[in-house]
Amino acid sequence: HKYVDGDYLDLPFTADGWGPSGIYFMPRRANKQLVFGSVAHRFESEIVDPDDYNESLDSDVRQDYLNCLFHRLPGLVQQGEVVGFSSMYTVNQDDVHPMIGETKVSGLWA
């Protein structure tokens, strides 16, 4: 997430589901944060060992995320840091949507 103020805190949840960035963002008014991420395959498809993986945000990945965010919000101040990062969750490799687990219907996963 990135700290923001002003009109950015009034934005609705926004997602670029059709564009190449896959960027989505949503304000958190109470903390003055803009939480953002992407469902683009390049961001969400790395297969890792859940017991041994890099827990830091690589600088090139960080910059790629920010470039996508600034493309959608060109007036957003580019100074400041990304101050939080969620690093791993299970996704479907076909469309990189999160996987929660098997449902009560045998063989159906959500």
PDB file of N, CA and C in Angstrom:
ATOM      1  N   HIS A   1       0.834  -1.183   0.000  1.00  0.00           N
ATOM      2  CA  HIS A   1       0.000   0.000   0.000  1.00  0.00           C
ATOM      3  C   HIS A   1       0.875   1.241   0.000  1.00  0.00           C
ATOM      4  N   LYS A   2       0.276   2.352  -0.334  1.00  0.00           N
ATOM      5  CA  LYS A   2       0.972   3.636  -0.431  1.00  0.00           C
ATOM      6  C   LYS A   2       0.119   4.670   0.285  1.00  0.00           C
ATOM      7  N   TYR A   3       0.753   5.559   1.030  1.00  0.00           N
ATOM      8  CA  TYR A   3       0.015   6.626   1.710  1.00  0.00           C
ATOM      9  C   TYR A   3      -0.432   7.676   0.708  1.00  0.00           C
ATOM     10  N   VAL A   4      -1.696   8.111   0.816  1.00  0.00           N
ATOM     11  CA  VAL A   4      -2.280   9.105  -0.087  1.00  0.00           C
ATOM     12  C   VAL A   4      -3.170  10.039   0.721  1.00  0.00           C
ATOM     13  N   ASP A   5      -3.595  11.114   0.076  1.00  0.00           N
ATOM     14  CA  ASP A   5      -4.574  12.004   0.711  1.00  0.00           C
ATOM     15  C   ASP A   5      -5.442  12.634  -0.377  1.00  0.00           C
ATOM     16  N   GLY A   6      -6.311  13.528   0.030  1.00  0.00           N
ATOM     17  CA  GLY A   6      -7.145  14.259  -0.924  1.00  0.00           C
ATOM     18  C   GLY A   6      -8.152  13.376  -1.633  1.00  0.00           C
ATOM     19  N   ASP A   7      -8.374  13.693  -2.912  1.00  0.00           N
ATOM     20  CA  ASP A   7      -9.390  13.020  -3.709  1.00  0.00           C
ATOM     21  C   ASP A   7      -9.141  11.518  -3.882  1.00  0.00           C
ATOM     22  N   TYR A   8      -7.903  11.071  -3.735  1.00  0.00           N
ATOM     23  CA  TYR A   8      -7.610   9.649  -3.894  1.00  0.00           C
ATOM     24  C   TYR A   8      -8.321   8.805  -2.841  1.00  0.00           C
ATOM     25  N   LEU A   9      -8.621   9.409  -1.693  1.00  0.00           N
ATOM     26  CA  LEU A   9      -9.318   8.681  -0.638  1.00  0.00           C
ATOM     27  C   LEU A   9     -10.809   8.522  -0.940  1.00  0.00           C
ATOM     28  N   ASP A  10     -11.308   9.226  -1.948  1.00  0.00           N
ATOM     29  CA  ASP A  10     -12.712   9.133  -2.335  1.00  0.00           C
ATOM     30  C   ASP A  10     -12.943   8.197  -3.520  1.00  0.00           C
ATOM     31  N   LEU A  11     -11.892   7.605  -4.041  1.00  0.00           N
ATOM     32  CA  LEU A  11     -12.043   6.706  -5.184  1.00  0.00           C
ATOM     33  C   LEU A  11     -12.774   5.432  -4.774  1.00  0.00           C
ATOM     34  N   PRO A  12     -13.548   4.851  -5.691  1.00  0.00           N
ATOM     35  CA  PRO A  12     -14.145   3.544  -5.408  1.00  0.00           C
ATOM     36  C   PRO A  12     -13.107   2.447  -5.659  1.00  0.00           C
ATOM     37  N   PHE A  13     -13.440   1.231  -5.286  1.00  0.00           N
ATOM     38  CA  PHE A  13     -12.601   0.106  -5.694  1.00  0.00           C
ATOM     39  C   PHE A  13     -12.547   0.127  -7.213  1.00  0.00           C
ATOM     40  N   THR A  14     -11.360   0.069  -7.784  1.00  0.00           N
ATOM     41  CA  THR A  14     -11.174   0.147  -9.227  1.00  0.00           C
ATOM     42  C   THR A  14     -10.279  -0.997  -9.675  1.00  0.00           C
ATOM     43  N   ALA A  15     -10.665  -1.655 -10.763  1.00  0.00           N
ATOM     44  CA  ALA A  15      -9.874  -2.765 -11.291  1.00  0.00           C
ATOM     45  C   ALA A  15      -9.756  -2.658 -12.804  1.00  0.00           C
ATOM     46  N   ASP A  16      -8.558  -2.862 -13.295  1.00  0.00           N
ATOM     47  CA  ASP A  16      -8.283  -2.880 -14.733  1.00  0.00           C
ATOM     48  C   ASP A  16      -8.217  -4.340 -15.167  1.00  0.00           C
ATOM     49  N   GLY A  17      -9.375  -4.980 -15.194  1.00  0.00           N
ATOM     50  CA  GLY A  17      -9.423  -6.397 -15.512  1.00  0.00           C
ATOM     51  C   GLY A  17      -9.156  -6.727 -16.965  1.00  0.00           C
ATOM     52  N   TRP A  18      -9.286  -5.747 -17.852  1.00  0.00           N
ATOM     53  CA  TRP A  18      -9.103  -6.005 -19.276  1.00  0.00           C
ATOM     54  C   TRP A  18      -7.788  -5.465 -19.803  1.00  0.00           C
ATOM     55  N   GLY A  19      -7.187  -4.531 -19.101  1.00  0.00           N
ATOM     56  CA  GLY A  19      -5.929  -3.951 -19.560  1.00  0.00           C
ATOM     57  C   GLY A  19      -4.749  -4.845 -19.230  1.00  0.00           C
ATOM     58  N   PRO A  20      -3.594  -4.561 -19.807  1.00  0.00           N
ATOM     59  CA  PRO A  20      -2.421  -5.415 -19.585  1.00  0.00           C
ATOM     60  C   PRO A  20      -1.861  -5.334 -18.166  1.00  0.00           C
ATOM     61  N   SER A  21      -2.221  -4.286 -17.420  1.00  0.00           N
ATOM     62  CA  SER A  21      -1.653  -4.146 -16.077  1.00  0.00           C
ATOM     63  C   SER A  21      -2.337  -5.040 -15.062  1.00  0.00           C
ATOM     64  N   GLY A  22      -3.638  -5.269 -15.230  1.00  0.00           N
ATOM     65  CA  GLY A  22      -4.389  -6.033 -14.244  1.00  0.00           C
ATOM     66  C   GLY A  22      -4.467  -5.354 -12.891  1.00  0.00           C
ATOM     67  N   ILE A  23      -4.108  -4.078 -12.845  1.00  0.00           N
ATOM     68  CA  ILE A  23      -4.009  -3.355 -11.571  1.00  0.00           C
ATOM     69  C   ILE A  23      -5.391  -3.157 -10.944  1.00  0.00           C
ATOM     70  N   TYR A  24      -5.441  -3.250  -9.635  1.00  0.00           N
ATOM     71  CA  TYR A  24      -6.638  -2.864  -8.898  1.00  0.00           C
ATOM     72  C   TYR A  24      -6.192  -2.042  -7.696  1.00  0.00           C
ATOM     73  N   PHE A  25      -7.064  -1.150  -7.248  1.00  0.00           N
ATOM     74  CA  PHE A  25      -6.727  -0.346  -6.076  1.00  0.00           C
ATOM     75  C   PHE A  25      -7.987   0.071  -5.345  1.00  0.00           C
ATOM     76  N   MET A  26      -7.828   0.340  -4.062  1.00  0.00           N
ATOM     77  CA  MET A  26      -8.945   0.780  -3.226  1.00  0.00           C
ATOM     78  C   MET A  26      -8.396   1.617  -2.090  1.00  0.00           C
ATOM     79  N   PRO A  27      -9.061   2.722  -1.776  1.00  0.00           N
ATOM     80  CA  PRO A  27      -8.594   3.549  -0.668  1.00  0.00           C
ATOM     81  C   PRO A  27      -9.009   2.964   0.677  1.00  0.00           C
ATOM     82  N   ARG A  28      -8.203   3.225   1.662  1.00  0.00           N
ATOM     83  CA  ARG A  28      -8.512   2.929   3.060  1.00  0.00           C
ATOM     84  C   ARG A  28      -8.440   4.269   3.785  1.00  0.00           C
ATOM     85  N   ARG A  29      -9.605   4.935   3.852  1.00  0.00           N
ATOM     86  CA  ARG A  29      -9.669   6.303   4.361  1.00  0.00           C
ATOM     87  C   ARG A  29      -9.113   6.448   5.771  1.00  0.00           C
ATOM     88  N   ALA A  30      -9.443   5.535   6.660  1.00  0.00           N
ATOM     89  CA  ALA A  30      -9.023   5.652   8.061  1.00  0.00           C
ATOM     90  C   ALA A  30      -7.508   5.698   8.203  1.00  0.00           C
ATOM     91  N   ASN A  31      -6.799   5.001   7.330  1.00  0.00           N
ATOM     92  CA  ASN A  31      -5.327   4.950   7.396  1.00  0.00           C
ATOM     93  C   ASN A  31      -4.650   5.810   6.335  1.00  0.00           C
ATOM     94  N   LYS A  32      -5.457   6.465   5.490  1.00  0.00           N
ATOM     95  CA  LYS A  32      -4.930   7.262   4.376  1.00  0.00           C
ATOM     96  C   LYS A  32      -3.998   6.427   3.491  1.00  0.00           C
ATOM     97  N   GLN A  33      -4.471   5.243   3.153  1.00  0.00           N
ATOM     98  CA  GLN A  33      -3.681   4.331   2.335  1.00  0.00           C
ATOM     99  C   GLN A  33      -4.433   3.985   1.061  1.00  0.00           C
ATOM    100  N   LEU A  34      -3.686   3.754   0.018  1.00  0.00           N
ATOM    101  CA  LEU A  34      -4.221   3.218  -1.218  1.00  0.00           C
ATOM    102  C   LEU A  34      -3.669   1.800  -1.314  1.00  0.00           C
ATOM    103  N   VAL A  35      -4.529   0.817  -1.154  1.00  0.00           N
ATOM    104  CA  VAL A  35      -4.132  -0.579  -1.247  1.00  0.00           C
ATOM    105  C   VAL A  35      -4.236  -0.968  -2.715  1.00  0.00           C
ATOM    106  N   PHE A  36      -3.196  -1.582  -3.245  1.00  0.00           N
ATOM    107  CA  PHE A  36      -3.226  -1.932  -4.667  1.00  0.00           C
ATOM    108  C   PHE A  36      -2.523  -3.253  -4.915  1.00  0.00           C
ATOM    109  N   GLY A  37      -2.856  -3.826  -6.035  1.00  0.00           N
ATOM    110  CA  GLY A  37      -2.256  -5.079  -6.460  1.00  0.00           C
ATOM    111  C   GLY A  37      -2.580  -5.313  -7.913  1.00  0.00           C
ATOM    112  N   SER A  38      -2.369  -6.531  -8.369  1.00  0.00           N
ATOM    113  CA  SER A  38      -2.638  -6.846  -9.762  1.00  0.00           C
ATOM    114  C   SER A  38      -3.008  -8.311  -9.901  1.00  0.00           C
ATOM    115  N   VAL A  39      -3.875  -8.595 -10.849  1.00  0.00           N
ATOM    116  CA  VAL A  39      -4.194  -9.974 -11.191  1.00  0.00           C
ATOM    117  C   VAL A  39      -3.521 -10.371 -12.504  1.00  0.00           C
ATOM    118  N   ALA A  40      -2.584  -9.556 -12.958  1.00  0.00           N
ATOM    119  CA  ALA A  40      -1.850  -9.892 -14.181  1.00  0.00           C
ATOM    120  C   ALA A  40      -1.017 -11.146 -13.932  1.00  0.00           C
ATOM    121  N   HIS A  41      -0.989 -12.026 -14.898  1.00  0.00           N
ATOM    122  CA  HIS A  41      -0.309 -13.310 -14.741  1.00  0.00           C
ATOM    123  C   HIS A  41       1.156 -13.131 -14.345  1.00  0.00           C
ATOM    124  N   ARG A  42       1.820 -12.103 -14.866  1.00  0.00           N
ATOM    125  CA  ARG A  42       3.247 -11.932 -14.565  1.00  0.00           C
ATOM    126  C   ARG A  42       3.492 -11.659 -13.087  1.00  0.00           C
ATOM    127  N   PHE A  43       2.502 -11.116 -12.385  1.00  0.00           N
ATOM    128  CA  PHE A  43       2.658 -10.837 -10.962  1.00  0.00           C
ATOM    129  C   PHE A  43       2.252 -12.017 -10.087  1.00  0.00           C
ATOM    130  N   GLU A  44       1.323 -12.812 -10.559  1.00  0.00           N
ATOM    131  CA  GLU A  44       0.672 -13.782  -9.678  1.00  0.00           C
ATOM    132  C   GLU A  44       0.958 -15.245  -9.982  1.00  0.00           C
ATOM    133  N   SER A  45       1.866 -15.548 -10.872  1.00  0.00           N
ATOM    134  CA  SER A  45       2.001 -16.935 -11.313  1.00  0.00           C
ATOM    135  C   SER A  45       3.284 -17.627 -10.867  1.00  0.00           C
ATOM    136  N   GLU A  46       4.132 -16.989 -10.091  1.00  0.00           N
ATOM    137  CA  GLU A  46       5.368 -17.630  -9.657  1.00  0.00           C
ATOM    138  C   GLU A  46       5.042 -18.786  -8.715  1.00  0.00           C
ATOM    139  N   ILE A  47       5.607 -19.937  -8.993  1.00  0.00           N
ATOM    140  CA  ILE A  47       5.407 -21.103  -8.143  1.00  0.00           C
ATOM    141  C   ILE A  47       6.580 -21.190  -7.172  1.00  0.00           C
ATOM    142  N   VAL A  48       6.260 -21.233  -5.884  1.00  0.00           N
ATOM    143  CA  VAL A  48       7.302 -21.245  -4.857  1.00  0.00           C
ATOM    144  C   VAL A  48       7.034 -22.338  -3.834  1.00  0.00           C
ATOM    145  N   ASP A  49       8.056 -22.668  -3.089  1.00  0.00           N
ATOM    146  CA  ASP A  49       7.940 -23.587  -1.965  1.00  0.00           C
ATOM    147  C   ASP A  49       7.413 -22.773  -0.782  1.00  0.00           C
ATOM    148  N   PRO A  50       6.233 -23.086  -0.252  1.00  0.00           N
ATOM    149  CA  PRO A  50       5.673 -22.274   0.836  1.00  0.00           C
ATOM    150  C   PRO A  50       6.496 -22.302   2.116  1.00  0.00           C
ATOM    151  N   ASP A  51       7.439 -23.224   2.207  1.00  0.00           N
ATOM    152  CA  ASP A  51       8.300 -23.282   3.393  1.00  0.00           C
ATOM    153  C   ASP A  51       9.635 -22.585   3.187  1.00  0.00           C
ATOM    154  N   ASP A  52       9.905 -22.148   1.942  1.00  0.00           N
ATOM    155  CA  ASP A  52      11.199 -21.524   1.654  1.00  0.00           C
ATOM    156  C   ASP A  52      11.057 -20.629   0.426  1.00  0.00           C
ATOM    157  N   TYR A  53      10.719 -19.362   0.643  1.00  0.00           N
ATOM    158  CA  TYR A  53      10.549 -18.438  -0.471  1.00  0.00           C
ATOM    159  C   TYR A  53      11.044 -17.046  -0.067  1.00  0.00           C
ATOM    160  N   ASN A  54      11.315 -16.216  -1.052  1.00  0.00           N
ATOM    161  CA  ASN A  54      11.769 -14.852  -0.828  1.00  0.00           C
ATOM    162  C   ASN A  54      10.603 -14.029  -0.291  1.00  0.00           C
ATOM    163  N   GLU A  55      10.699 -13.532   0.931  1.00  0.00           N
ATOM    164  CA  GLU A  55       9.614 -12.787   1.559  1.00  0.00           C
ATOM    165  C   GLU A  55       9.674 -11.283   1.284  1.00  0.00           C
ATOM    166  N   SER A  56      10.692 -10.832   0.565  1.00  0.00           N
ATOM    167  CA  SER A  56      10.816  -9.407   0.279  1.00  0.00           C
ATOM    168  C   SER A  56      10.231  -9.076  -1.089  1.00  0.00           C
ATOM    169  N   LEU A  57       9.963  -7.817  -1.301  1.00  0.00           N
ATOM    170  CA  LEU A  57       9.461  -7.335  -2.582  1.00  0.00           C
ATOM    171  C   LEU A  57      10.654  -6.921  -3.439  1.00  0.00           C
ATOM    172  N   ASP A  58      10.887  -7.649  -4.531  1.00  0.00           N
ATOM    173  CA  ASP A  58      12.004  -7.331  -5.424  1.00  0.00           C
ATOM    174  C   ASP A  58      11.813  -5.940  -6.018  1.00  0.00           C
ATOM    175  N   SER A  59      12.892  -5.194  -6.167  1.00  0.00           N
ATOM    176  CA  SER A  59      12.794  -3.813  -6.642  1.00  0.00           C
ATOM    177  C   SER A  59      12.200  -3.726  -8.047  1.00  0.00           C
ATOM    178  N   ASP A  60      12.507  -4.687  -8.928  1.00  0.00           N
ATOM    179  CA  ASP A  60      11.946  -4.628 -10.285  1.00  0.00           C
ATOM    180  C   ASP A  60      10.441  -4.917 -10.279  1.00  0.00           C
ATOM    181  N   VAL A  61       9.994  -5.822  -9.416  1.00  0.00           N
ATOM    182  CA  VAL A  61       8.564  -6.112  -9.293  1.00  0.00           C
ATOM    183  C   VAL A  61       7.853  -4.905  -8.686  1.00  0.00           C
ATOM    184  N   ARG A  62       8.465  -4.315  -7.663  1.00  0.00           N
ATOM    185  CA  ARG A  62       7.909  -3.115  -7.029  1.00  0.00           C
ATOM    186  C   ARG A  62       7.701  -2.018  -8.063  1.00  0.00           C
ATOM    187  N   GLN A  63       8.719  -1.786  -8.894  1.00  0.00           N
ATOM    188  CA  GLN A  63       8.626  -0.727  -9.895  1.00  0.00           C
ATOM    189  C   GLN A  63       7.574  -1.048 -10.953  1.00  0.00           C
ATOM    190  N   ASP A  64       7.453  -2.309 -11.331  1.00  0.00           N
ATOM    191  CA  ASP A  64       6.438  -2.717 -12.303  1.00  0.00           C
ATOM    192  C   ASP A  64       5.038  -2.455 -11.742  1.00  0.00           C
ATOM    193  N   TYR A  65       4.800  -2.820 -10.475  1.00  0.00           N
ATOM    194  CA  TYR A  65       3.514  -2.518  -9.832  1.00  0.00           C
ATOM    195  C   TYR A  65       3.248  -1.014  -9.850  1.00  0.00           C
ATOM    196  N   LEU A  66       4.242  -0.227  -9.442  1.00  0.00           N
ATOM    197  CA  LEU A  66       4.057   1.228  -9.383  1.00  0.00           C
ATOM    198  C   LEU A  66       3.815   1.819 -10.766  1.00  0.00           C
ATOM    199  N   ASN A  67       4.514   1.327 -11.781  1.00  0.00           N
ATOM    200  CA  ASN A  67       4.284   1.826 -13.137  1.00  0.00           C
ATOM    201  C   ASN A  67       2.835   1.583 -13.562  1.00  0.00           C
ATOM    202  N   CYS A  68       2.292   0.418 -13.228  1.00  0.00           N
ATOM    203  CA  CYS A  68       0.889   0.114 -13.540  1.00  0.00           C
ATOM    204  C   CYS A  68      -0.038   1.057 -12.781  1.00  0.00           C
ATOM    205  N   LEU A  69       0.253   1.294 -11.513  1.00  0.00           N
ATOM    206  CA  LEU A  69      -0.576   2.182 -10.697  1.00  0.00           C
ATOM    207  C   LEU A  69      -0.520   3.614 -11.234  1.00  0.00           C
ATOM    208  N   PHE A  70       0.663   4.117 -11.528  1.00  0.00           N
ATOM    209  CA  PHE A  70       0.808   5.492 -12.014  1.00  0.00           C
ATOM    210  C   PHE A  70       0.218   5.659 -13.419  1.00  0.00           C
ATOM    211  N   HIS A  71       0.174   4.582 -14.193  1.00  0.00           N
ATOM    212  CA  HIS A  71      -0.474   4.644 -15.510  1.00  0.00           C
ATOM    213  C   HIS A  71      -1.972   4.909 -15.348  1.00  0.00           C
ATOM    214  N   ARG A  72      -2.595   4.278 -14.357  1.00  0.00           N
ATOM    215  CA  ARG A  72      -4.029   4.455 -14.110  1.00  0.00           C
ATOM    216  C   ARG A  72      -4.331   5.703 -13.301  1.00  0.00           C
ATOM    217  N   LEU A  73      -3.378   6.172 -12.501  1.00  0.00           N
ATOM    218  CA  LEU A  73      -3.541   7.386 -11.683  1.00  0.00           C
ATOM    219  C   LEU A  73      -2.369   8.322 -11.956  1.00  0.00           C
ATOM    220  N   PRO A  74      -2.322   8.932 -13.133  1.00  0.00           N
ATOM    221  CA  PRO A  74      -1.149   9.725 -13.517  1.00  0.00           C
ATOM    222  C   PRO A  74      -0.879  10.925 -12.620  1.00  0.00           C
ATOM    223  N   GLY A  75      -1.876  11.422 -11.893  1.00  0.00           N
ATOM    224  CA  GLY A  75      -1.655  12.555 -11.001  1.00  0.00           C
ATOM    225  C   GLY A  75      -1.180  12.176  -9.616  1.00  0.00           C
ATOM    226  N   LEU A  76      -1.090  10.887  -9.327  1.00  0.00           N
ATOM    227  CA  LEU A  76      -0.666  10.426  -8.009  1.00  0.00           C
ATOM    228  C   LEU A  76       0.795  10.788  -7.763  1.00  0.00           C
ATOM    229  N   VAL A  77       1.071  11.353  -6.609  1.00  0.00           N
ATOM    230  CA  VAL A  77       2.443  11.732  -6.259  1.00  0.00           C
ATOM    231  C   VAL A  77       3.320  10.476  -6.273  1.00  0.00           C
ATOM    232  N   GLN A  78       4.447  10.572  -6.969  1.00  0.00           N
ATOM    233  CA  GLN A  78       5.302   9.399  -7.107  1.00  0.00           C
ATOM    234  C   GLN A  78       6.339   9.280  -6.003  1.00  0.00           C
ATOM    235  N   GLN A  79       6.457  10.298  -5.157  1.00  0.00           N
ATOM    236  CA  GLN A  79       7.363  10.192  -4.021  1.00  0.00           C
ATOM    237  C   GLN A  79       6.718   9.321  -2.957  1.00  0.00           C
ATOM    238  N   GLY A  80       7.540   8.823  -2.064  1.00  0.00           N
ATOM    239  CA  GLY A  80       7.034   7.973  -0.999  1.00  0.00           C
ATOM    240  C   GLY A  80       7.330   6.518  -1.295  1.00  0.00           C
ATOM    241  N   GLU A  81       7.049   5.699  -0.345  1.00  0.00           N
ATOM    242  CA  GLU A  81       7.379   4.295  -0.449  1.00  0.00           C
ATOM    243  C   GLU A  81       6.142   3.412  -0.444  1.00  0.00           C
ATOM    244  N   VAL A  82       6.306   2.233  -0.973  1.00  0.00           N
ATOM    245  CA  VAL A  82       5.329   1.178  -0.773  1.00  0.00           C
ATOM    246  C   VAL A  82       5.639   0.663   0.632  1.00  0.00           C
ATOM    247  N   VAL A  83       4.648   0.718   1.523  1.00  0.00           N
ATOM    248  CA  VAL A  83       4.942   0.441   2.935  1.00  0.00           C
ATOM    249  C   VAL A  83       4.396  -0.894   3.433  1.00  0.00           C
ATOM    250  N   GLY A  84       3.864  -1.694   2.555  1.00  0.00           N
ATOM    251  CA  GLY A  84       3.401  -3.011   2.951  1.00  0.00           C
ATOM    252  C   GLY A  84       3.297  -3.898   1.729  1.00  0.00           C
ATOM    253  N   PHE A  85       3.382  -5.195   1.962  1.00  0.00           N
ATOM    254  CA  PHE A  85       3.331  -6.120   0.835  1.00  0.00           C
ATOM    255  C   PHE A  85       2.825  -7.471   1.317  1.00  0.00           C
ATOM    256  N   SER A  86       1.821  -7.996   0.652  1.00  0.00           N
ATOM    257  CA  SER A  86       1.320  -9.342   0.919  1.00  0.00           C
ATOM    258  C   SER A  86       1.985 -10.249  -0.090  1.00  0.00           C
ATOM    259  N   SER A  87       2.640 -11.267   0.366  1.00  0.00           N
ATOM    260  CA  SER A  87       3.551 -11.960  -0.537  1.00  0.00           C
ATOM    261  C   SER A  87       3.087 -13.264  -1.143  1.00  0.00           C
ATOM    262  N   MET A  88       2.143 -14.003  -0.541  1.00  0.00           N
ATOM    263  CA  MET A  88       1.872 -15.306  -1.117  1.00  0.00           C
ATOM    264  C   MET A  88       0.464 -15.788  -0.796  1.00  0.00           C
ATOM    265  N   TYR A  89      -0.180 -16.322  -1.822  1.00  0.00           N
ATOM    266  CA  TYR A  89      -1.440 -17.028  -1.654  1.00  0.00           C
ATOM    267  C   TYR A  89      -1.614 -17.962  -2.843  1.00  0.00           C
ATOM    268  N   THR A  90      -2.430 -18.964  -2.675  1.00  0.00           N
ATOM    269  CA  THR A  90      -2.627 -19.983  -3.709  1.00  0.00           C
ATOM    270  C   THR A  90      -3.554 -19.453  -4.793  1.00  0.00           C
ATOM    271  N   VAL A  91      -3.129 -19.618  -6.054  1.00  0.00           N
ATOM    272  CA  VAL A  91      -3.944 -19.173  -7.181  1.00  0.00           C
ATOM    273  C   VAL A  91      -4.111 -20.296  -8.191  1.00  0.00           C
ATOM    274  N   ASN A  92      -5.161 -20.179  -8.979  1.00  0.00           N
ATOM    275  CA  ASN A  92      -5.401 -21.052 -10.108  1.00  0.00           C
ATOM    276  C   ASN A  92      -4.425 -20.631 -11.207  1.00  0.00           C
ATOM    277  N   GLN A  93      -3.636 -21.532 -11.731  1.00  0.00           N
ATOM    278  CA  GLN A  93      -2.624 -21.175 -12.732  1.00  0.00           C
ATOM    279  C   GLN A  93      -3.218 -20.776 -14.084  1.00  0.00           C
ATOM    280  N   ASP A  94      -4.477 -21.109 -14.348  1.00  0.00           N
ATOM    281  CA  ASP A  94      -5.095 -20.726 -15.621  1.00  0.00           C
ATOM    282  C   ASP A  94      -5.456 -19.248 -15.660  1.00  0.00           C
ATOM    283  N   ASP A  95      -6.017 -18.726 -14.551  1.00  0.00           N
ATOM    284  CA  ASP A  95      -6.470 -17.330 -14.558  1.00  0.00           C
ATOM    285  C   ASP A  95      -5.974 -16.517 -13.367  1.00  0.00           C
ATOM    286  N   VAL A  96      -5.119 -17.071 -12.574  1.00  0.00           N
ATOM    287  CA  VAL A  96      -4.489 -16.477 -11.387  1.00  0.00           C
ATOM    288  C   VAL A  96      -5.477 -15.914 -10.357  1.00  0.00           C
ATOM    289  N   HIS A  97      -6.705 -16.435 -10.330  1.00  0.00           N
ATOM    290  CA  HIS A  97      -7.630 -16.061  -9.270  1.00  0.00           C
ATOM    291  C   HIS A  97      -7.305 -16.886  -8.028  1.00  0.00           C
ATOM    292  N   PRO A  98      -7.490 -16.313  -6.848  1.00  0.00           N
ATOM    293  CA  PRO A  98      -7.153 -17.032  -5.605  1.00  0.00           C
ATOM    294  C   PRO A  98      -7.950 -18.328  -5.452  1.00  0.00           C
ATOM    295  N   MET A  99      -7.315 -19.298  -4.845  1.00  0.00           N
ATOM    296  CA  MET A  99      -7.954 -20.576  -4.524  1.00  0.00           C
ATOM    297  C   MET A  99      -8.130 -20.643  -3.008  1.00  0.00           C
ATOM    298  N   ILE A 100      -9.322 -20.985  -2.562  1.00  0.00           N
ATOM    299  CA  ILE A 100      -9.595 -21.103  -1.136  1.00  0.00           C
ATOM    300  C   ILE A 100      -9.522 -22.560  -0.713  1.00  0.00           C
ATOM    301  N   GLY A 101     -10.140 -23.444  -1.481  1.00  0.00           N
ATOM    302  CA  GLY A 101     -10.106 -24.864  -1.163  1.00  0.00           C
ATOM    303  C   GLY A 101     -11.280 -25.595  -1.775  1.00  0.00           C
ATOM    304  N   GLU A 102     -11.338 -26.885  -1.498  1.00  0.00           N
ATOM    305  CA  GLU A 102     -12.405 -27.704  -2.042  1.00  0.00           C
ATOM    306  C   GLU A 102     -13.727 -27.364  -1.367  1.00  0.00           C
ATOM    307  N   THR A 103     -14.788 -27.373  -2.151  1.00  0.00           N
ATOM    308  CA  THR A 103     -16.119 -27.078  -1.623  1.00  0.00           C
ATOM    309  C   THR A 103     -16.785 -28.372  -1.154  1.00  0.00           C
ATOM    310  N   LYS A 104     -18.017 -28.263  -0.685  1.00  0.00           N
ATOM    311  CA  LYS A 104     -18.781 -29.438  -0.261  1.00  0.00           C
ATOM    312  C   LYS A 104     -19.149 -30.321  -1.449  1.00  0.00           C
ATOM    313  N   VAL A 105     -19.096 -29.762  -2.657  1.00  0.00           N
ATOM    314  CA  VAL A 105     -19.356 -30.530  -3.870  1.00  0.00           C
ATOM    315  C   VAL A 105     -18.046 -31.200  -4.270  1.00  0.00           C
ATOM    316  N   SER A 106     -18.031 -32.511  -4.268  1.00  0.00           N
ATOM    317  CA  SER A 106     -16.813 -33.275  -4.565  1.00  0.00           C
ATOM    318  C   SER A 106     -16.188 -32.843  -5.885  1.00  0.00           C
ATOM    319  N   GLY A 107     -14.910 -32.521  -5.845  1.00  0.00           N
ATOM    320  CA  GLY A 107     -14.168 -32.135  -7.047  1.00  0.00           C
ATOM    321  C   GLY A 107     -14.302 -30.684  -7.452  1.00  0.00           C
ATOM    322  N   LEU A 108     -15.123 -29.903  -6.743  1.00  0.00           N
ATOM    323  CA  LEU A 108     -15.296 -28.485  -7.063  1.00  0.00           C
ATOM    324  C   LEU A 108     -14.472 -27.644  -6.089  1.00  0.00           C
ATOM    325  N   TRP A 109     -13.601 -26.844  -6.640  1.00  0.00           N
ATOM    326  CA  TRP A 109     -12.746 -25.976  -5.834  1.00  0.00           C
ATOM    327  C   TRP A 109     -13.146 -24.527  -6.047  1.00  0.00           C
ATOM    328  N   ALA A 110     -13.015 -23.722  -5.026  1.00  0.00           N
ATOM    329  CA  ALA A 110     -13.348 -22.295  -5.110  1.00  0.00           C
ATOM    330  C   ALA A 110     -12.154 -21.459  -4.734  1.00  0.00           C
TER     331      ALA A 110
END
